[in-house]
mmCIF file of C-alpha atoms in Angstrom:
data_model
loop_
_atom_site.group_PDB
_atom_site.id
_atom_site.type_symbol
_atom_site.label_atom_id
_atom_site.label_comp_id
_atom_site.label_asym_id
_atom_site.label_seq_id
_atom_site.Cartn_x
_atom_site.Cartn_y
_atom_site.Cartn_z
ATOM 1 C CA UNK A 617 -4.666 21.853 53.969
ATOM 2 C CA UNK A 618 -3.496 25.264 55.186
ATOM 3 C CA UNK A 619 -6.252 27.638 55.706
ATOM 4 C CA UNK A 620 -6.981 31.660 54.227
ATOM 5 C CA UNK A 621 -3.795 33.522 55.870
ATOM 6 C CA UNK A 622 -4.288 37.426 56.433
ATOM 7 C CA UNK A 623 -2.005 39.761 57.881
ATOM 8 C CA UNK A 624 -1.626 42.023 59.941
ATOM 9 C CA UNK A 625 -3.612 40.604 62.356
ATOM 10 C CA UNK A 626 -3.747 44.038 63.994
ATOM 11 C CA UNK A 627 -3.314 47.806 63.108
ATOM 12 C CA UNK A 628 -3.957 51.012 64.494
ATOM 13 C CA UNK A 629 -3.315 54.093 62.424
ATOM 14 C CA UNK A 630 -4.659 57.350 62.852
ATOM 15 C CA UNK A 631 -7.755 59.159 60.297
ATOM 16 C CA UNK A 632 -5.979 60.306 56.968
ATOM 17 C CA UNK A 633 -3.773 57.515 57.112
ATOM 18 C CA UNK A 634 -3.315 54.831 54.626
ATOM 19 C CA UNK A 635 -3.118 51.034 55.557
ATOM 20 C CA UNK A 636 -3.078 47.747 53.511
ATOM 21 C CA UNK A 637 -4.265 44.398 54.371
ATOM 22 C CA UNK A 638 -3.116 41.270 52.415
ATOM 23 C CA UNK A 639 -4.778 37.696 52.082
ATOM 24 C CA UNK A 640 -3.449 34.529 50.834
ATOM 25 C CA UNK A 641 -6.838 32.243 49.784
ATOM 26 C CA UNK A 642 -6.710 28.574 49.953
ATOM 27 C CA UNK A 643 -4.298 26.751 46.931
ATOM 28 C CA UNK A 644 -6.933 26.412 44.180
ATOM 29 C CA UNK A 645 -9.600 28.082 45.312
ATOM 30 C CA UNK A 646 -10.874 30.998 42.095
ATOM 31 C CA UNK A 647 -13.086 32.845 44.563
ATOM 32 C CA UNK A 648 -11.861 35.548 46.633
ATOM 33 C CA UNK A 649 -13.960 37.764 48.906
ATOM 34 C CA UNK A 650 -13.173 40.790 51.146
ATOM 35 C CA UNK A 651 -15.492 41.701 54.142
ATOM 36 C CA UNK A 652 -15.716 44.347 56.143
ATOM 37 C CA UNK A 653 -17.178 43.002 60.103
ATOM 38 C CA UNK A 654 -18.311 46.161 62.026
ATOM 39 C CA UNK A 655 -18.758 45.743 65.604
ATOM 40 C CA UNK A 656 -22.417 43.961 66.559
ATOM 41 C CA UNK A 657 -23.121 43.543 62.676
ATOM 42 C CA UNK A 658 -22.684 40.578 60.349
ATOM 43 C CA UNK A 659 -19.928 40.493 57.667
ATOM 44 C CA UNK A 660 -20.664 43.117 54.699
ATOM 45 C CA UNK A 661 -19.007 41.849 51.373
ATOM 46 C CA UNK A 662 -16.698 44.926 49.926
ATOM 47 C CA UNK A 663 -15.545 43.275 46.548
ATOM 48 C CA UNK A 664 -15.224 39.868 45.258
ATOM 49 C CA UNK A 665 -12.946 38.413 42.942
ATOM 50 C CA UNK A 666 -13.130 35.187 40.239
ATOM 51 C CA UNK A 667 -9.711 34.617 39.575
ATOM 52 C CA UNK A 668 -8.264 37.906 38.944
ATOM 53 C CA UNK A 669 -11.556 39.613 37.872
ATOM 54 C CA UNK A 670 -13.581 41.698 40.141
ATOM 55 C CA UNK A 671 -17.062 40.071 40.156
ATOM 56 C CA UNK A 672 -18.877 42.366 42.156
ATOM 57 C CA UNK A 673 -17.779 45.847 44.093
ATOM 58 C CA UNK A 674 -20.944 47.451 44.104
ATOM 59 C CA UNK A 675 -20.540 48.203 48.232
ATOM 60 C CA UNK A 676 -17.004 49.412 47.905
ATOM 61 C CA UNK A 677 -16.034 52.727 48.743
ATOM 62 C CA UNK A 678 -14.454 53.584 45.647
ATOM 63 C CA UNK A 679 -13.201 57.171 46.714
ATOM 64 C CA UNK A 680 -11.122 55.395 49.185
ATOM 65 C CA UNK A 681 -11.130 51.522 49.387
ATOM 66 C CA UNK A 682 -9.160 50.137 46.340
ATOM 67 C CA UNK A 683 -8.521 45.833 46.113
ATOM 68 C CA UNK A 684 -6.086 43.840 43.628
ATOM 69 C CA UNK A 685 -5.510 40.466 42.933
ATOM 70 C CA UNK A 686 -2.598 40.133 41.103
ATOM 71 C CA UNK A 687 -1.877 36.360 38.683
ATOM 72 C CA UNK A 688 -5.065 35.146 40.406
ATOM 73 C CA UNK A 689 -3.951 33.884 43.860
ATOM 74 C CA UNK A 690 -2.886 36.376 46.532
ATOM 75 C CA UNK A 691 -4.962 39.692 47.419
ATOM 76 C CA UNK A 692 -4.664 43.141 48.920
ATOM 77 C CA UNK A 693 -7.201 45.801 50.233
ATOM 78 C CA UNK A 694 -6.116 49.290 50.612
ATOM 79 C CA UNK A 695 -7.866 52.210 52.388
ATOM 80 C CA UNK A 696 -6.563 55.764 51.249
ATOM 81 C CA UNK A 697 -7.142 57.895 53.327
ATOM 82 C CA UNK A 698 -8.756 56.229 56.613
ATOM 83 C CA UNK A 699 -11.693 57.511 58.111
ATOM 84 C CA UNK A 700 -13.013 56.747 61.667
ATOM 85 C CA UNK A 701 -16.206 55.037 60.161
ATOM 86 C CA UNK A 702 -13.459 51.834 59.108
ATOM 87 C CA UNK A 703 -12.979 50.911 62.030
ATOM 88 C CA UNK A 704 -13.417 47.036 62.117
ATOM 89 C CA UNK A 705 -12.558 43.512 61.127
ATOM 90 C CA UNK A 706 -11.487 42.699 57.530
ATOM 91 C CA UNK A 707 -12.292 39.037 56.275
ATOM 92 C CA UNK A 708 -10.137 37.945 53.446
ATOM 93 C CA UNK A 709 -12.584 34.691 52.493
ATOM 94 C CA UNK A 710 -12.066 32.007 49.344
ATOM 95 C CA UNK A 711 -14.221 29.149 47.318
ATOM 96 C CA UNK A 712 -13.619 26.810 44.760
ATOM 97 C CA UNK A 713 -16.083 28.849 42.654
ATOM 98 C CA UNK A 714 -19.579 31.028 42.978
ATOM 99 C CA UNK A 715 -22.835 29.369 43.232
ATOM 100 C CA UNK A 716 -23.307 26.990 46.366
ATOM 101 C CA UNK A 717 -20.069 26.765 47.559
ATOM 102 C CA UNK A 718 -19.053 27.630 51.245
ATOM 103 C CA UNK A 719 -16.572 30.210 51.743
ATOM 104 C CA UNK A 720 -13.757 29.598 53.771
ATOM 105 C CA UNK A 721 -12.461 32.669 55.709
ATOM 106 C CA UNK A 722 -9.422 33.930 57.796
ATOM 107 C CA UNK A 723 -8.872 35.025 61.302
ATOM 108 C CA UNK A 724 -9.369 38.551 60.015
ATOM 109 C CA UNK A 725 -7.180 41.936 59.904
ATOM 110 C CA UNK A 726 -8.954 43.925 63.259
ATOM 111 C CA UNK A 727 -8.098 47.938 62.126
ATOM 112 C CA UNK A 728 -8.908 51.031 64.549
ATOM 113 C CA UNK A 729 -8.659 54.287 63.689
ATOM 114 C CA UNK A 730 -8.014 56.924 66.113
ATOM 115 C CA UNK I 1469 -32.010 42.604 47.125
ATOM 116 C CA UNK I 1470 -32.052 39.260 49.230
ATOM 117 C CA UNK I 1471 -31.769 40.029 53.188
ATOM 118 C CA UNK I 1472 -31.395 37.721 56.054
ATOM 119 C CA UNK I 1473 -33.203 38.509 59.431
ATOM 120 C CA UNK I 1474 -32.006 36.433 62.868
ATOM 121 C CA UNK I 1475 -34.523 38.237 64.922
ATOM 122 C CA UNK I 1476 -32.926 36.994 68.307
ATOM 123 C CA UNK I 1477 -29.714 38.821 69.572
ATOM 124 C CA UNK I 1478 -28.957 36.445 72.033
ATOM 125 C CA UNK I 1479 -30.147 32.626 73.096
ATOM 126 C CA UNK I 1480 -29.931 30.652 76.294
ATOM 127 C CA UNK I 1481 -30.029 27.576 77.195
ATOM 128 C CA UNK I 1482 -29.067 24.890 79.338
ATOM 129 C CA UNK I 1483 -26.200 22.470 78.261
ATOM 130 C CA UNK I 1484 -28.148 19.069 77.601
ATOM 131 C CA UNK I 1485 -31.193 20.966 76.393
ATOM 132 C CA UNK I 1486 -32.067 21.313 72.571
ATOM 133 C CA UNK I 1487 -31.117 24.837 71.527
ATOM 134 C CA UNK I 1488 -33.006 26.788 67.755
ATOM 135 C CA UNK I 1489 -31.209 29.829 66.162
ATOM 136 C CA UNK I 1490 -34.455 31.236 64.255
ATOM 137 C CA UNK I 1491 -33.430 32.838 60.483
ATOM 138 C CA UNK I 1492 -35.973 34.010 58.140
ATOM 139 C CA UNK I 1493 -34.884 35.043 54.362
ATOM 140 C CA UNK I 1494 -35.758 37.027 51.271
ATOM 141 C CA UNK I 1495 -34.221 36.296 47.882
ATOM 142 C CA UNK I 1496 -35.426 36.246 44.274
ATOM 143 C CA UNK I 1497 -36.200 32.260 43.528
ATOM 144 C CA UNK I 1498 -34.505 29.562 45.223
ATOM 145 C CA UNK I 1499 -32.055 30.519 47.749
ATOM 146 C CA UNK I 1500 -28.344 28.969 48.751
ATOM 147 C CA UNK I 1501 -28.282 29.354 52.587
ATOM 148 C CA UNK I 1502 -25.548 28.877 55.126
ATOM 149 C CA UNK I 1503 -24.631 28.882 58.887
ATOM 150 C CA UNK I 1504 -21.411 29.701 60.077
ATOM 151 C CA UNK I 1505 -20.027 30.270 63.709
ATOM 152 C CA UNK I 1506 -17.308 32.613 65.048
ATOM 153 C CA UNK I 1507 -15.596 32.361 68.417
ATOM 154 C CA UNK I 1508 -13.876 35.310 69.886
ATOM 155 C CA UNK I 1509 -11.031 36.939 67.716
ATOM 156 C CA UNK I 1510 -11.292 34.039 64.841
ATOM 157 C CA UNK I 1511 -12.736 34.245 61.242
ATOM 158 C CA UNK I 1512 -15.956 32.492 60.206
ATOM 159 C CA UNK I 1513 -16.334 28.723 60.300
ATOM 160 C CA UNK I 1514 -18.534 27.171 58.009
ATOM 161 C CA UNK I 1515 -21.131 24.626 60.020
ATOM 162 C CA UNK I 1516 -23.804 23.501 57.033
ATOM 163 C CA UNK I 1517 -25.684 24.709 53.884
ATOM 164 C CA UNK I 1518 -28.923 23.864 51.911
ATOM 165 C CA UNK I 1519 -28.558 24.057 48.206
ATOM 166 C CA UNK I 1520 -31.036 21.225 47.027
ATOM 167 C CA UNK I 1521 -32.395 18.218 47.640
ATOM 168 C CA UNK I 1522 -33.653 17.146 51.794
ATOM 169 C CA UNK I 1523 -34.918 19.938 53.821
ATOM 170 C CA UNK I 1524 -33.271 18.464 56.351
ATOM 171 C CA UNK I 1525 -29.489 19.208 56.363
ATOM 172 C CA UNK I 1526 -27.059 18.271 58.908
ATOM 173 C CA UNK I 1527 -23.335 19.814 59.418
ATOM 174 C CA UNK I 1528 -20.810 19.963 61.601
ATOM 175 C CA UNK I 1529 -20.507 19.376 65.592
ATOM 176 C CA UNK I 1530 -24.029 17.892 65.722
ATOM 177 C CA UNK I 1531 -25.833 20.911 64.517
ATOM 178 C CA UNK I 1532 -29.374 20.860 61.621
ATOM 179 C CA UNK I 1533 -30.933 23.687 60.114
ATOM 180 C CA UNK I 1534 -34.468 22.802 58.158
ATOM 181 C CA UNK I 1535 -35.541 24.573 55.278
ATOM 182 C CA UNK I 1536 -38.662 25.955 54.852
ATOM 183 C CA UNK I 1537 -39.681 27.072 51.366
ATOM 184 C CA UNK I 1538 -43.042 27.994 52.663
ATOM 185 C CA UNK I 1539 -42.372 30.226 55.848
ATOM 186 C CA UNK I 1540 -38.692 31.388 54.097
ATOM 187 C CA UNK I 1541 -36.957 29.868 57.124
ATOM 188 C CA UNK I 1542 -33.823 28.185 57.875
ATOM 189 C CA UNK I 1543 -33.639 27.522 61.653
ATOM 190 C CA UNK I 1544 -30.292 26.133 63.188
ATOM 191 C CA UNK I 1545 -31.089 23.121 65.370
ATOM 192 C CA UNK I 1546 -28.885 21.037 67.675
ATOM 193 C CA UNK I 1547 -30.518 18.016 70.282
ATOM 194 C CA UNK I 1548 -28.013 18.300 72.973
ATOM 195 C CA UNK I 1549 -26.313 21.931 73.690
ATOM 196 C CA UNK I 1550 -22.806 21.864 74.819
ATOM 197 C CA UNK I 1551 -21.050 24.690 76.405
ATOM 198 C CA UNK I 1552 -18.167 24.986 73.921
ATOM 199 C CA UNK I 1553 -21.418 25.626 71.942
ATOM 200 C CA UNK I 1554 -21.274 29.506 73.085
ATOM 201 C CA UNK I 1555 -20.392 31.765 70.259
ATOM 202 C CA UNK I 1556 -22.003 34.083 67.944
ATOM 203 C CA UNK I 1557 -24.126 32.449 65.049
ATOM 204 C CA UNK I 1558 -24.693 34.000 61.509
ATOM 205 C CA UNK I 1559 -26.840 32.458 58.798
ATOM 206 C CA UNK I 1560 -26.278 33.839 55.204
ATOM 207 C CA UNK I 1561 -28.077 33.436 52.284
ATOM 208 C CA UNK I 1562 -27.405 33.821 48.456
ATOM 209 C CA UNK I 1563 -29.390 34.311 45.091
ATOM 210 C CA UNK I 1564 -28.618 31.585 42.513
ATOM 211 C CA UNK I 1565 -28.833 34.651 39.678
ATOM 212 C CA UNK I 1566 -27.088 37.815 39.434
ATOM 213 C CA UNK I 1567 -23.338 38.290 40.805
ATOM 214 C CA UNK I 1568 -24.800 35.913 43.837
ATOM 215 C CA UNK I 1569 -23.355 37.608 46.433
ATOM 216 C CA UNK I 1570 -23.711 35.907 50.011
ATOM 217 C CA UNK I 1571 -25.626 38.164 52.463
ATOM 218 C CA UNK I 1572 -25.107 37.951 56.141
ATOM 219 C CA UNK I 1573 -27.798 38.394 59.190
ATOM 220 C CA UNK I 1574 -26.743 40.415 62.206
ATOM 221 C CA UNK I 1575 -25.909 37.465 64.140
ATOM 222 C CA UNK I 1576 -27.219 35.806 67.129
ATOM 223 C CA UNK I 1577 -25.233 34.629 70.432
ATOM 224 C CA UNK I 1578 -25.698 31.716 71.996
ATOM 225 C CA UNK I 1579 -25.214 30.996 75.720
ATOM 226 C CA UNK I 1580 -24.721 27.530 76.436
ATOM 227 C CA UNK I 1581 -25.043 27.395 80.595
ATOM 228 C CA UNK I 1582 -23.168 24.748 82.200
#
């Protein structure tokens, strides 16, 4: 079973720039999360999905952090523009559903911001 | 709001010796809680999870975690370390009500000396 894909695996861009990450769950899976993994902290959910519904985005940046998941499969995270402050790993993670299922995540988008 | 608390940033121990990850919790009613691992530049990989049932659960690679209604803990517990045991550690917890969001800890390393 292929795993959560994300790419790029990398970026650097500089502040004011926009930058997109994209995320391809697991086949099946309704749940989609996006974290945001700041150096020495633990992952901080930004918005998550139930098929193509946002479930909960109440710690997204809305002025500048924007998230789609088009037909219900495949996902992308935008940042418009990019501050200093988001510099860090993006998790793209998936489920089979809510509740007491394990999320599955992948190797993570790692963005800097100079 | 449910929080997580791994008051330990890092743990040693020998390989051979038993090794505990201490995690404490707060959540409204009965929690869902998790342990996952990450090694160097690679998402989050799910080890175990207590939704009902045996406080006792056992996951992956050898590893435990016991819940403890009473104390709100959910130690991670392993007999025999192994140094390919060395990574960071994050236990998670999430509220069976409400948009059930899965809340992280800060993390704790563990340093598995050969």
């Amino acid at each position: 079973e292929a795993g959560v894909a994300q790419s790029p695996r990398y970026k650097i861009i500089e502040k004011r720039q926009s930058v997109a990450f994209w995320c391809n769950p697991i086949s099946g899976h309704a749940t989609l999360y996006w974290y945001q993994q700041i150096l020495g902290q633990g992952p901080k959910l930004l918005i998550q999905f139930q098929n193509n519904g946002v479930v909960d985005d109440s710690q997204l940046p809305k002025d500048r952090f924007s998230a789609e998941r088009l037909k219900g499969v495949d996902s992308t995270l935008k940042i418009q523009p990019a501050k200093l402050e988001d510099s860090a790993v993006y998790l793209c993670a998936s489920s089979p559903g809510l509740a007491g299922y394990e999320q599955y995540f992948g190797p993570g988008t790692r963005l800097t911001v100079t | 709001a449910q929080s997580v608390a791994q008051p330990e940033d890092q743990v040693n121990v020998a390989e051979g010796n038993p090794l505990t990850v201490k995690c404490t919790y707060s959540v409204s009613g009965n929690p869902y809680l998790f342990w996952y691992v990450q090694y160097p530049n690679r998402g989050l990989q799910f080890l175990l999870k207590y939704i009902t049932g045996d406080n006792l659960v056992k996951g992956s690679y050898g590893f435990e975690a016991e819940f403890n209604k009473s104390q709100t803990s959910f130690h991670l517990k392993k007999p025999s370390a192994l140094v390919s045991d060395s990574a960071l550690y994050f236990c998670a917890v999430r509220s069976r009500t409400g948009f059930q969001k899965l809340v992280f800890g800060t993390g704790t390393r563990l340093l598995v000396s050969p």
